[in-house]
Coordinates of C-alpha atoms in Angstrom, one line a residue:
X91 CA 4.1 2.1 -15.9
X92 CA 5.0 5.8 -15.2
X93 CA 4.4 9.2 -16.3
X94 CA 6.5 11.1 -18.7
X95 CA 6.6 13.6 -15.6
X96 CA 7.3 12.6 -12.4
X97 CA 8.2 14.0 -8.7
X98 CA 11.1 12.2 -6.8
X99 CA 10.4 11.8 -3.5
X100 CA 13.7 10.8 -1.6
X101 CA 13.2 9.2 1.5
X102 CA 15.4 9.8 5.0
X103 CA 13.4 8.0 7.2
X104 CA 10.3 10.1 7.9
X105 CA 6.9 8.4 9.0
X106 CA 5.3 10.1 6.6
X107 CA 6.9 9.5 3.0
X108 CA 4.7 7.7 1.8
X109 CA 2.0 10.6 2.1
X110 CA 4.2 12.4 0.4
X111 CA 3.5 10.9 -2.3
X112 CA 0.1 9.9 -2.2
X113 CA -0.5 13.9 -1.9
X114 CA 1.2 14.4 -5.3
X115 CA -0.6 11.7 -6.9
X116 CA -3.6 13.2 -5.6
X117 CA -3.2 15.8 -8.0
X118 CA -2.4 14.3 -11.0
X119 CA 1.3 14.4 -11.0
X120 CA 3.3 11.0 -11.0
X121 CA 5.0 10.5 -7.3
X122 CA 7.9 8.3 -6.8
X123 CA 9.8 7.3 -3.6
X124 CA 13.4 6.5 -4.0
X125 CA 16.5 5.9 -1.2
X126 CA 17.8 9.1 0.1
X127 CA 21.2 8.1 -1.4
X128 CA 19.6 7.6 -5.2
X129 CA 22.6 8.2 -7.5
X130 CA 23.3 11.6 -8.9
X131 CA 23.7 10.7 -12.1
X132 CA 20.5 8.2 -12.2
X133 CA 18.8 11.3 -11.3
X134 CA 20.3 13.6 -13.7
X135 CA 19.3 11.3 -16.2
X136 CA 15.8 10.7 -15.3
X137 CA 15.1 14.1 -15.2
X138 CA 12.2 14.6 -12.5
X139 CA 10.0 17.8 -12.7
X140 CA 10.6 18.4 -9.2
X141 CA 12.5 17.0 -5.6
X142 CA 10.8 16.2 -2.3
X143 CA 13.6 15.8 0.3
X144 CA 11.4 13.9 3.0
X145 CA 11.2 14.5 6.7
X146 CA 13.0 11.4 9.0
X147 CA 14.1 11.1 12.6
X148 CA 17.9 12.0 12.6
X149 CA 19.7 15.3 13.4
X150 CA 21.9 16.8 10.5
X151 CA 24.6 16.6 13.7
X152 CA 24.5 12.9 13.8
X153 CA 27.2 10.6 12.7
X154 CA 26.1 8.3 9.5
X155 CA 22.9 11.1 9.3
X156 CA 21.4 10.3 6.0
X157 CA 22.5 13.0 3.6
X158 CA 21.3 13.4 0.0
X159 CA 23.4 12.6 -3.0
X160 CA 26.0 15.2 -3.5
X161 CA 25.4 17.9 -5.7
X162 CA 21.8 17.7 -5.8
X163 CA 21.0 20.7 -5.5
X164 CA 23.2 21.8 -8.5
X165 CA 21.1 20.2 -11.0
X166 CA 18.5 23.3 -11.4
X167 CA 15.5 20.6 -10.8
X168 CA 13.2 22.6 -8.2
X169 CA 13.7 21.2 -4.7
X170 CA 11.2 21.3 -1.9
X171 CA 12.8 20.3 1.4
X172 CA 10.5 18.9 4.5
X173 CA 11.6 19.4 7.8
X174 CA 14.6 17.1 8.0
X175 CA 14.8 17.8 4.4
X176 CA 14.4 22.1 5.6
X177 CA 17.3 21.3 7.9
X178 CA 19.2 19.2 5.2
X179 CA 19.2 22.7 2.5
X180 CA 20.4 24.9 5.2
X181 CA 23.3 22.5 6.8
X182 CA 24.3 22.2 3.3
X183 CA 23.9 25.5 1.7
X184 CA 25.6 27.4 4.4
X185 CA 23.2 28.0 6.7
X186 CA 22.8 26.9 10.5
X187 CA 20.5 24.4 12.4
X188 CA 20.6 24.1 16.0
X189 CA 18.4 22.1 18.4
X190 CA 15.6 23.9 19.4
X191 CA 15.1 25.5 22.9
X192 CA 11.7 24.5 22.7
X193 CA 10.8 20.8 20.9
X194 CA 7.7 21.1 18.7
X195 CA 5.1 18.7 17.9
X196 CA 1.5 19.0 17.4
X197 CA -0.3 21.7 15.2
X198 CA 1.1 25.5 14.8
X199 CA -0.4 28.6 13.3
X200 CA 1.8 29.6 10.2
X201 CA 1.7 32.6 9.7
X202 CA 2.6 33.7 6.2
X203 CA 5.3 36.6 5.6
X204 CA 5.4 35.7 1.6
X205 CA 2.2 34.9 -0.7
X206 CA 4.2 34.1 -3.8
X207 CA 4.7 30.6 -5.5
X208 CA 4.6 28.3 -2.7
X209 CA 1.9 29.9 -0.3
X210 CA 0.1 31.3 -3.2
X211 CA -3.8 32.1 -2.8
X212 CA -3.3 31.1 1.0
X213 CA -4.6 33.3 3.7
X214 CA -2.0 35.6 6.1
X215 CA -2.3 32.4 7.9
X216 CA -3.0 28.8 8.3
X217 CA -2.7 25.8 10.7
X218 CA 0.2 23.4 10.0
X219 CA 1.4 20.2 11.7
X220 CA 4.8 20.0 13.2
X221 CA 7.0 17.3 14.2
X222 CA 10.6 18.3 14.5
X223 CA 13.2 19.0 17.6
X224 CA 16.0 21.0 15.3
X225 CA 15.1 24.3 13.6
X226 CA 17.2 26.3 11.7
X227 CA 18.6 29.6 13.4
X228 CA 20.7 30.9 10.3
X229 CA 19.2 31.0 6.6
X230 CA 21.6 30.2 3.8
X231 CA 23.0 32.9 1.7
X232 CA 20.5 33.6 -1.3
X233 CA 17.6 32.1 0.6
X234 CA 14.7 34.4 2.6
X235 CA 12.2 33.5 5.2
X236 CA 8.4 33.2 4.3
X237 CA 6.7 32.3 7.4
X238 CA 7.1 31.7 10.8
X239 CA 5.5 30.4 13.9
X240 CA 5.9 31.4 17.5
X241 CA 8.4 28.8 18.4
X242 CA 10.0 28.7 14.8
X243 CA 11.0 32.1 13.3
X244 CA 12.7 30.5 10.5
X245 CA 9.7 28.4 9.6
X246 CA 9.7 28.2 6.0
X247 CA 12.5 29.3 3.2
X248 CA 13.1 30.2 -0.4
X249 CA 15.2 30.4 -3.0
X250 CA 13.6 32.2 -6.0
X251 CA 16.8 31.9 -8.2
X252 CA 17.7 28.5 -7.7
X253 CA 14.0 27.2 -7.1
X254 CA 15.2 25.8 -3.7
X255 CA 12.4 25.6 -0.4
X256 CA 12.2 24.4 2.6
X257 CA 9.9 23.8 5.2
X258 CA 9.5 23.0 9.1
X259 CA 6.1 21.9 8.7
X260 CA 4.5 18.5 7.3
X261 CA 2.0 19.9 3.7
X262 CA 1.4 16.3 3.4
X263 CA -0.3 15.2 6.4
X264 CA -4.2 15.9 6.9
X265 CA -3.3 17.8 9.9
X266 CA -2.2 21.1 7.4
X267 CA -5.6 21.5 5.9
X268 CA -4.2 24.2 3.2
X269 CA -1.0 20.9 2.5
X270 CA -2.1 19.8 -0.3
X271 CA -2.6 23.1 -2.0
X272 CA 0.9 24.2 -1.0
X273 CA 2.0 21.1 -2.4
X274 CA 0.0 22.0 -5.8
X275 CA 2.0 25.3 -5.7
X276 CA 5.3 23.7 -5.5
X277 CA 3.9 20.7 -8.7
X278 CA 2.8 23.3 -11.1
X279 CA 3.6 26.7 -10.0
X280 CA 7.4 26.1 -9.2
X281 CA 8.0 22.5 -11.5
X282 CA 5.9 23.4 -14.2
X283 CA 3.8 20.0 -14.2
X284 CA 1.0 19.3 -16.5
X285 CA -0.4 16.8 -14.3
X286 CA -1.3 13.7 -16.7
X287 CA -1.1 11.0 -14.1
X288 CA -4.8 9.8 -14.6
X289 CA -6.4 5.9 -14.3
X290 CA -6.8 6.1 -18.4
X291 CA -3.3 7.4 -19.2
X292 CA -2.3 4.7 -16.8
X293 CA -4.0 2.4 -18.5
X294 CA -2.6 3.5 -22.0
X295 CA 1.1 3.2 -21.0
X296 CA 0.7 -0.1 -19.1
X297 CA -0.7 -1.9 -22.2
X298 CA 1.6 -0.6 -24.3
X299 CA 4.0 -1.9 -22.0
X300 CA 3.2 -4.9 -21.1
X301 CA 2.7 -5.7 -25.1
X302 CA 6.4 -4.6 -25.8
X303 CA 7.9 -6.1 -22.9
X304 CA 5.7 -9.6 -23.2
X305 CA 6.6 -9.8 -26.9
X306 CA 5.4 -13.4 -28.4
X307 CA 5.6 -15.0 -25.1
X308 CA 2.7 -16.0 -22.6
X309 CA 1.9 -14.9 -19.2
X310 CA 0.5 -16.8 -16.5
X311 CA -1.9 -14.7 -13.8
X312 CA -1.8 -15.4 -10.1
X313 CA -5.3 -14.6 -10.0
X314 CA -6.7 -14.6 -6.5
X315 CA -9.9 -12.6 -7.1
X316 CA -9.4 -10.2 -5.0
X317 CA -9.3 -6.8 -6.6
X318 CA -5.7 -6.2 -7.2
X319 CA -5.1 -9.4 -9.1
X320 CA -8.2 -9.1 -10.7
X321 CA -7.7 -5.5 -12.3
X322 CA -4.2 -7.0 -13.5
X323 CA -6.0 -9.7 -15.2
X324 CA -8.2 -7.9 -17.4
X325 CA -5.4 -5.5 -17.8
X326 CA -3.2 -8.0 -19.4
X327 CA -5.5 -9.2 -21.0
X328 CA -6.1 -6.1 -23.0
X329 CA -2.8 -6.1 -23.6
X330 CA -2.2 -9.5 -24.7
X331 CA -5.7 -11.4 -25.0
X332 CA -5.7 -15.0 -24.4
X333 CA -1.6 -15.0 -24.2
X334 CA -2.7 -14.3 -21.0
X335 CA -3.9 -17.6 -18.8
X336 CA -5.0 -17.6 -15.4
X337 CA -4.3 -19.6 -12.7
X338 CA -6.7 -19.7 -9.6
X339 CA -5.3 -22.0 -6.5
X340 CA -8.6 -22.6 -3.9
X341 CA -5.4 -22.6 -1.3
X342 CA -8.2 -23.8 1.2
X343 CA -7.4 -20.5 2.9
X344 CA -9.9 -18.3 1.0
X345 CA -13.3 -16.8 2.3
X346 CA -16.3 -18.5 2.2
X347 CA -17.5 -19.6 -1.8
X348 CA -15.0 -17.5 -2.7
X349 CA -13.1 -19.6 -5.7
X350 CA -16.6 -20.6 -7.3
X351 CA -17.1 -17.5 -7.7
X352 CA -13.8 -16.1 -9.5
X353 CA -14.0 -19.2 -11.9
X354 CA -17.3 -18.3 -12.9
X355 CA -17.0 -14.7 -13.5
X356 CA -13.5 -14.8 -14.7
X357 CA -14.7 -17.8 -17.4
X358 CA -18.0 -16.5 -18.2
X359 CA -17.9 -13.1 -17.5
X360 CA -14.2 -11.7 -19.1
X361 CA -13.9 -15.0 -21.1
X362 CA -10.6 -15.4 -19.5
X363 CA -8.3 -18.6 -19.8
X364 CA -8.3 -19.9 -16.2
X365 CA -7.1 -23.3 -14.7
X366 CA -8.6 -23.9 -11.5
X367 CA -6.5 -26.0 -9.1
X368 CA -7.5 -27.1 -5.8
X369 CA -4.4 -27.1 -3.5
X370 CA -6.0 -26.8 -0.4
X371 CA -4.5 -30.5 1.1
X372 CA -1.3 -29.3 -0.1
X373 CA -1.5 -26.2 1.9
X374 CA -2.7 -27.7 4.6
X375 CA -0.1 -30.1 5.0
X376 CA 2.6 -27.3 4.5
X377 CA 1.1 -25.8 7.3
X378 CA 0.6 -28.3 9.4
X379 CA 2.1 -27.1 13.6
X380 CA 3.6 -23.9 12.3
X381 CA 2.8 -21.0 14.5
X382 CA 5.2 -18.3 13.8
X383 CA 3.1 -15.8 11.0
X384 CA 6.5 -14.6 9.1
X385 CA 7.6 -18.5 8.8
X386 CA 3.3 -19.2 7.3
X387 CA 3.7 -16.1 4.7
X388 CA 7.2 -18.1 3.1
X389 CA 5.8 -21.0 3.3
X390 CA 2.7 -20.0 1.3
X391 CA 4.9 -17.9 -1.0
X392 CA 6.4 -21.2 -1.6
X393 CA 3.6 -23.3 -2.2
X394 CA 2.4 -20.6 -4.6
X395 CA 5.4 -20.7 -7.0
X396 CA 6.3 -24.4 -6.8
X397 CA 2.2 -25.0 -8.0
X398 CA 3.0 -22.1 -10.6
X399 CA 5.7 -23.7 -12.1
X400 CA 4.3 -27.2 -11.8
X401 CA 1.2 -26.6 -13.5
X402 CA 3.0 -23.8 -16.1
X403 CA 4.7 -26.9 -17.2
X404 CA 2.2 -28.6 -18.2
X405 CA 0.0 -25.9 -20.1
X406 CA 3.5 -25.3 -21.5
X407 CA 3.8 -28.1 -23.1
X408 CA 0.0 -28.3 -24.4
X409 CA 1.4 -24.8 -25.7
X410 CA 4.0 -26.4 -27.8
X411 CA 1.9 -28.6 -28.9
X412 CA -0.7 -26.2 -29.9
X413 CA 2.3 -23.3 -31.4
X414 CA 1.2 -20.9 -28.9
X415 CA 4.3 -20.0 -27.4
X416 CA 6.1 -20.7 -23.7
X417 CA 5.4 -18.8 -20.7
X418 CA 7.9 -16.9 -19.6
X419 CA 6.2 -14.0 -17.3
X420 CA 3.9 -14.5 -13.7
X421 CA 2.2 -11.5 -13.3
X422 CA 0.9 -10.3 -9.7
X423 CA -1.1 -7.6 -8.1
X424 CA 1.7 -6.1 -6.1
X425 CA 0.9 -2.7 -4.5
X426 CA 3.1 0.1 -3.8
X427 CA 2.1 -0.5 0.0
X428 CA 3.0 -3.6 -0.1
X429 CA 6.8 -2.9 -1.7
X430 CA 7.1 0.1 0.9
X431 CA 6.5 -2.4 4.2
X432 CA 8.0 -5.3 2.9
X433 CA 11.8 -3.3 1.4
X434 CA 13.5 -1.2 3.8
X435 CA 15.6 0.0 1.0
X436 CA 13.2 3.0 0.1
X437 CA 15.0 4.7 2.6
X438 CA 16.0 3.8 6.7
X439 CA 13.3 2.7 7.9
X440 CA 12.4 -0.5 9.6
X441 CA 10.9 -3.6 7.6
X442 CA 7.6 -4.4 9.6
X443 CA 6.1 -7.5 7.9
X444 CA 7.1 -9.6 5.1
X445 CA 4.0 -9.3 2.3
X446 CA 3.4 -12.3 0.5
X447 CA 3.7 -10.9 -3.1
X448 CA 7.1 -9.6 -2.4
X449 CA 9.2 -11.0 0.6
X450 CA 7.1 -14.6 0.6
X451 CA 8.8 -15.2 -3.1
X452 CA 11.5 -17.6 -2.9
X453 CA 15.1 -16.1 -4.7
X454 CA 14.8 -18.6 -7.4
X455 CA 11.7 -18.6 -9.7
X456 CA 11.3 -20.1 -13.2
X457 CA 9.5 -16.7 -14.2
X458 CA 10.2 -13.2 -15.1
X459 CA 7.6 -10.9 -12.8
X460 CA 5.3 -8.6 -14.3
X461 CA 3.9 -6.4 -11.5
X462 CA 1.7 -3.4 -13.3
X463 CA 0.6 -2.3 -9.8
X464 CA 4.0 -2.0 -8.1
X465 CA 3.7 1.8 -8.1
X466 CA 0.1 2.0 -7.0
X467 CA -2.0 2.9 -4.1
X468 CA -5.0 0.4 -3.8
X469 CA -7.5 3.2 -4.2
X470 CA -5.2 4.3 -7.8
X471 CA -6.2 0.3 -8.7
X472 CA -9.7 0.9 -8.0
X473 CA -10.0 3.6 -10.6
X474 CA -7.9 1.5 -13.3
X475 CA -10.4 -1.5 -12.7
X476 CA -13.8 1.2 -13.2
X477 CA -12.0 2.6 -16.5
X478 CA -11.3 -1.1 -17.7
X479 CA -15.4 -1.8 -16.9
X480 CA -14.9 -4.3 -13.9
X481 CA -18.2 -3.9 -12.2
X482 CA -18.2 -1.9 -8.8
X483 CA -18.9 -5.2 -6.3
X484 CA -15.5 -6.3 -7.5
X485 CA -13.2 -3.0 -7.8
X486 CA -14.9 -2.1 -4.2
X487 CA -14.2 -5.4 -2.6
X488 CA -12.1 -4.9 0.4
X489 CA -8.8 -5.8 0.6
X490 CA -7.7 -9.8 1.1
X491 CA -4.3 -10.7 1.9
X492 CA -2.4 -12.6 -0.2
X493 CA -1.8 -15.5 2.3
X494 CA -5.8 -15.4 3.3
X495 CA -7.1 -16.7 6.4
X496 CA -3.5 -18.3 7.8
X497 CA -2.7 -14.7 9.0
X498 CA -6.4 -14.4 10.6
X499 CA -5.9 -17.6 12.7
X500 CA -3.5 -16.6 15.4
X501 CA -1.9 -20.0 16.2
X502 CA -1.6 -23.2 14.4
X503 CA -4.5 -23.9 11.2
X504 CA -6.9 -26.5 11.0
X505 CA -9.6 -27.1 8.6
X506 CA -11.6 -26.8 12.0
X507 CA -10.8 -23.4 12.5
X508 CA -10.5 -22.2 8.6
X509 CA -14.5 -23.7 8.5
X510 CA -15.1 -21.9 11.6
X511 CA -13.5 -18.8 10.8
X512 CA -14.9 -18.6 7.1
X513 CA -18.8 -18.8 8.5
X514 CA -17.9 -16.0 11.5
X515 CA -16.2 -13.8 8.6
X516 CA -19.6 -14.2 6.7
X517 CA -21.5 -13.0 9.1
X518 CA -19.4 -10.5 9.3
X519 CA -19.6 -8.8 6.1
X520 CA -23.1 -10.0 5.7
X521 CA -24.5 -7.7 8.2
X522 CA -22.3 -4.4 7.6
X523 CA -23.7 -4.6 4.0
X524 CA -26.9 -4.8 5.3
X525 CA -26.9 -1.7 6.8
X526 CA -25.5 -0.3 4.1
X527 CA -21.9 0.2 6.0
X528 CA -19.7 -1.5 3.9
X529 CA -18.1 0.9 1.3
X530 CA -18.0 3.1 4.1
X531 CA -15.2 0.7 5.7
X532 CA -11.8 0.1 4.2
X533 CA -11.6 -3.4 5.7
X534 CA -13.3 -5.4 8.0
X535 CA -12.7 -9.3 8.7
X536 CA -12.7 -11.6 11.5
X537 CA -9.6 -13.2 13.4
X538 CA -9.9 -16.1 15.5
X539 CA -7.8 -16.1 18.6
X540 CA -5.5 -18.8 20.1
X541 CA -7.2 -17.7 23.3
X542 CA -10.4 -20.0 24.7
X543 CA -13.0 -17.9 27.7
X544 CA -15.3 -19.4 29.7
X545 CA -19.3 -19.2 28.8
X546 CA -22.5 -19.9 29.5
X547 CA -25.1 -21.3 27.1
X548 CA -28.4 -22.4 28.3
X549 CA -27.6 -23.6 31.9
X550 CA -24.1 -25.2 30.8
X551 CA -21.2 -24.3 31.2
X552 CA -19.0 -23.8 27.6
X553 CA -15.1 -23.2 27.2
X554 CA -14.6 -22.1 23.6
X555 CA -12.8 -19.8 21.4
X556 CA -12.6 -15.7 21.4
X557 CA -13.2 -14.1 18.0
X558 CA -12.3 -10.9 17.6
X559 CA -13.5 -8.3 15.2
X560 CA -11.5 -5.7 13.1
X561 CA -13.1 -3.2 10.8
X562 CA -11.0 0.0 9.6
X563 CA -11.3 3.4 7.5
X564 CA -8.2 4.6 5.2
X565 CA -7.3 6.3 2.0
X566 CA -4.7 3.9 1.1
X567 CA -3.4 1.3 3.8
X568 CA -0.6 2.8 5.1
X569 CA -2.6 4.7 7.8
X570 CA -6.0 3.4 9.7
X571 CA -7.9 4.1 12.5
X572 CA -10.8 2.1 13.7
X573 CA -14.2 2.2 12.3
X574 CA -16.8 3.6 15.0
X575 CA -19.6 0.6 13.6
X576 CA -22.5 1.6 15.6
X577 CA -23.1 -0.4 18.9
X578 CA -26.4 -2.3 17.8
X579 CA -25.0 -3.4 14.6
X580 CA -21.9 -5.2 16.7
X581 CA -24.4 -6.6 18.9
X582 CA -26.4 -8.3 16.1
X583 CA -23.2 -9.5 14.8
X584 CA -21.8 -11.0 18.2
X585 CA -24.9 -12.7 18.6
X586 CA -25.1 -14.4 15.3
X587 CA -21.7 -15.9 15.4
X588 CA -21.8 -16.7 19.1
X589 CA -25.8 -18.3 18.7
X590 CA -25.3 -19.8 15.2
X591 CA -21.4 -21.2 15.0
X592 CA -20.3 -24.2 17.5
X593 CA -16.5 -23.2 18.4
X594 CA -17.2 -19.0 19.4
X595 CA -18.7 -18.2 23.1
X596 CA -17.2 -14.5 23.2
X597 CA -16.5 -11.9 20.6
X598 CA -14.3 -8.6 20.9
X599 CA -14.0 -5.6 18.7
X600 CA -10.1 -4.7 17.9
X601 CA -10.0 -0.9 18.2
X602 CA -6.5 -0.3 17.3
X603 CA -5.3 2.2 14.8
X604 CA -2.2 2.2 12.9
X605 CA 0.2 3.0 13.2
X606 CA 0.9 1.6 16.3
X607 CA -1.1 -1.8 14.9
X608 CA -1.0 -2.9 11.6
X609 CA -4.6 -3.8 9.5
X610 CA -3.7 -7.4 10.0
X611 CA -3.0 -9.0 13.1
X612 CA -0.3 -11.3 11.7

């Protein structure tokens, strides 16, 4: 579902790729992320607008150092190289990169020697983030400085001729306030991009698409209800109309009312096809003495396509009977963040968790996968869901994780503790809507703890279980930091789960960011 036009981001590593990315995206220009050793001749023939050579931890003077296909920078596309990917352009151009006397990290004042194309309407200077222990002490042949710090003299580079630039600095992290207009500079100033990567352009190509690629078959929907498999629904949908049927499995592992309330807008609302199933014995059973959170997310992955394909077979054949066609296609709400965690392939960096729309997948499935969201950021899904008219309490819902409450119960799962857990997570969300708090948060849920704490209730003595408490802000997911939910609203909250749920004596509030914690504690 791309753009016509597109940015490659290639990545070596670097924390903050991803960003990269999102920064582009940001201003209307499609963003990819692709291994740092993408074939040459796959990128000669895909013809990108522009190339982001990404930041990572390695020194050019390492042995195996990632190093960019060769002969990319023969290709005349525009290339912007940061940090690593600064140091990558001069070690390979003929310039020189030595380790710095003096390791920098932390914000730096730039200050600006040249105002044209990439610094353009920028100040003399500007605050920058920096994150590097190499600099470069020789610039290449053809290539000029354009700004400079006190520590780096060679801070930034250019190549007007061969649209080549470099710099030490990280544009895409919020920490360089002026990034993401030097990032604009380099988008449509240097690559010449229109910037036509909008929800409704999206939208466009995706049902186009999905018709041409879908053909005369059928598709069956995991439909969760959460927002990403939602959107993809009624995307499809518009695509394909009732070739499209949904599946909705009540896994027993879903929030509080929560499948009643996707059957009934899902039927009545989009007059959607949907089969309800409930599988929540099933899961259960699966489950049953597992502990280890990796070994739950297969297992539910496993459940998930061995019901798909059970049930597929039976609306199959009431398809044959009926001439409607077979169903060849499952289509998921994979997100980008979700592909970017899950693959270490993007580039050499470390797999952290396995997400249960991509890793949780056994090899073998009966289905091909349609995954409109695979490129996305959750917020881009958001905006696709308001253009296709979902109402706001849906598209704003915060995120759920595919394998629900088994990777909020830290430990083995019980019906017990998935009761207990749903009523606590209630509460929960129940009172930061009240005070109006809860479009303000990215997430916020409940985890109940393998952990039990000694209490008093009335003049007795209780030994019960801790809950904690985990509420975030973020753009996107792949960075959080706690949210600061005023003291009196957490007091109301820890005394209506500890006063009005059997099972909780103490509740704690997680304030972790992440990195170095994920959202999630499993």
């Amino acid at each position: 579902m791309k753009s016509n036009e597109f940015v490659l981001v290639l990545d070596f590593g670097g924390q903050y790729t991803q960003l990269i990315a999102r920064r582009v995206r940001e201003l209307g220009v499609y963003s990819e992320i692709q291994p740092f050793h993408y074939p040459l001749d796959i990128i000669r023939g895909r013809a990108p607008r522009g190339i982001i050579l990404s930041g990572g931890p390695a020194s050019v003077f390492e042995n195996g150092a990632p190093q960019p296909p060769q002969g990319i920078f023969e290709l005349g596309i525009p290339v912007l190289g940061i940090c690593y990917g600064l140091q990558l352009i001069a070690h390979h151009l003929g310039g020189k990169v030595d380790p710095s006397a003096r390791r920098e990290f932390g914000k730096a004042d730039l200050v600006i020697d040249n105002r044209e194309d990439l610094f353009a309407g920028l100040d003399g200077s500007t605050t920058v983030w920096m994150s590097h222990g190499d600099a470069l002490s020789k610039i290449p042949p053809g290539f000029e400085p354009i700004a400079h710090t006190s520590n780096a003299p060679i801070c930034a580079i250019r190549n007007p001729a061969k649209k080549i630039f470099g710099v030490q600095f990280h544009p895409e992290v919020v920490h360089t306030p002026e990034g993401k207009r030097i990032l604009g500079n380099f988008v449509f100033a240097v690559c010449g991009a229109k910037g036509d990567w909008t929800p409704d352009a999206f939208v466009d190509r995706a049902v186009d698409e999905i018709r041409a690629r879908v053909g005369k078959s059928r598709v069956l929907c995991a439909l969760s209800g959460g927002v990403d498999s939602s959107v993809a629904a009624v995307l499809i949908h518009k695509a394909i109309g009732d070739r499209l049927h949904c599946i909705h499995i009540n896994t027993g592992l879903m929030r509080k009312g929560e499948s009643e309330s996707v059957v009934e807008a899902f039927r009545k609302q989009f007059h959607i096809p949907l089969t309800y199933i409930d599988a929540s014995e099933d899961f259960l059973a699966r489950l049953k003495g597992v502990m280890d959170p990796e070994q739950k997310r297969k297992i539910i992955g496993k459940a998930f396509v061995d019901i798909f394909e059970r049930d597929a077979k039976v609306l199959e054949s009431e398809s044959e009977a009926s001439h409607q066609g077979v169903f060849e296609f499952l289509a998921q709400g994979t997100l980008y963040p979700d592909v970017i965690e899950s693959v270490s392939f993007k580039g050499p960096s470390v797999t952290i968790k396995t997400h249960h729309n991509v890793g949780g997948l056994p090899e073998r499935m009966n289905f091909k996968l349609i995954e409109p969201f695979r490129e996305l950021f959750k917020d881009e899904v958001r905006e696709v869901g308001r253009r296709l008219g979902l109402p706001e309490e849906l598209v704003g819902r915060h995120p759920f994780p595919g394998p629900g409450l088994a990777v909020r119960i830290l430990g083995e799962i019980t019906r017990e503790k998935l009761d207990l857990l749903r009523d606590a997570d209630e509460i929960l969300l129940n009172e930061i809507r009240k005070v109006g708090l809860y479009d303000d948060i990215w997430q916020a849920f409940a985890v109940l703890l393998p952990v039990r704490s000694v209490g008093v209730m009335g003049d007795g003595r209780t030994y019960e279980s801790v809950l904690a408490l985990r509420a975030v802000t973020s753009v996107d997911g792949m960075t959080a930091d706690w949210a600061r939910i005023p003291p009196d609203v957490l007091a109301t909250i820890s005394n209506r789960i500890i006063n009005e749920l059997r099972g909780i004596n103490r509740v704690v509030y997680d304030i972790s960011s992440k990195p170095p914690a994920t959202i999630e504690w499993e």
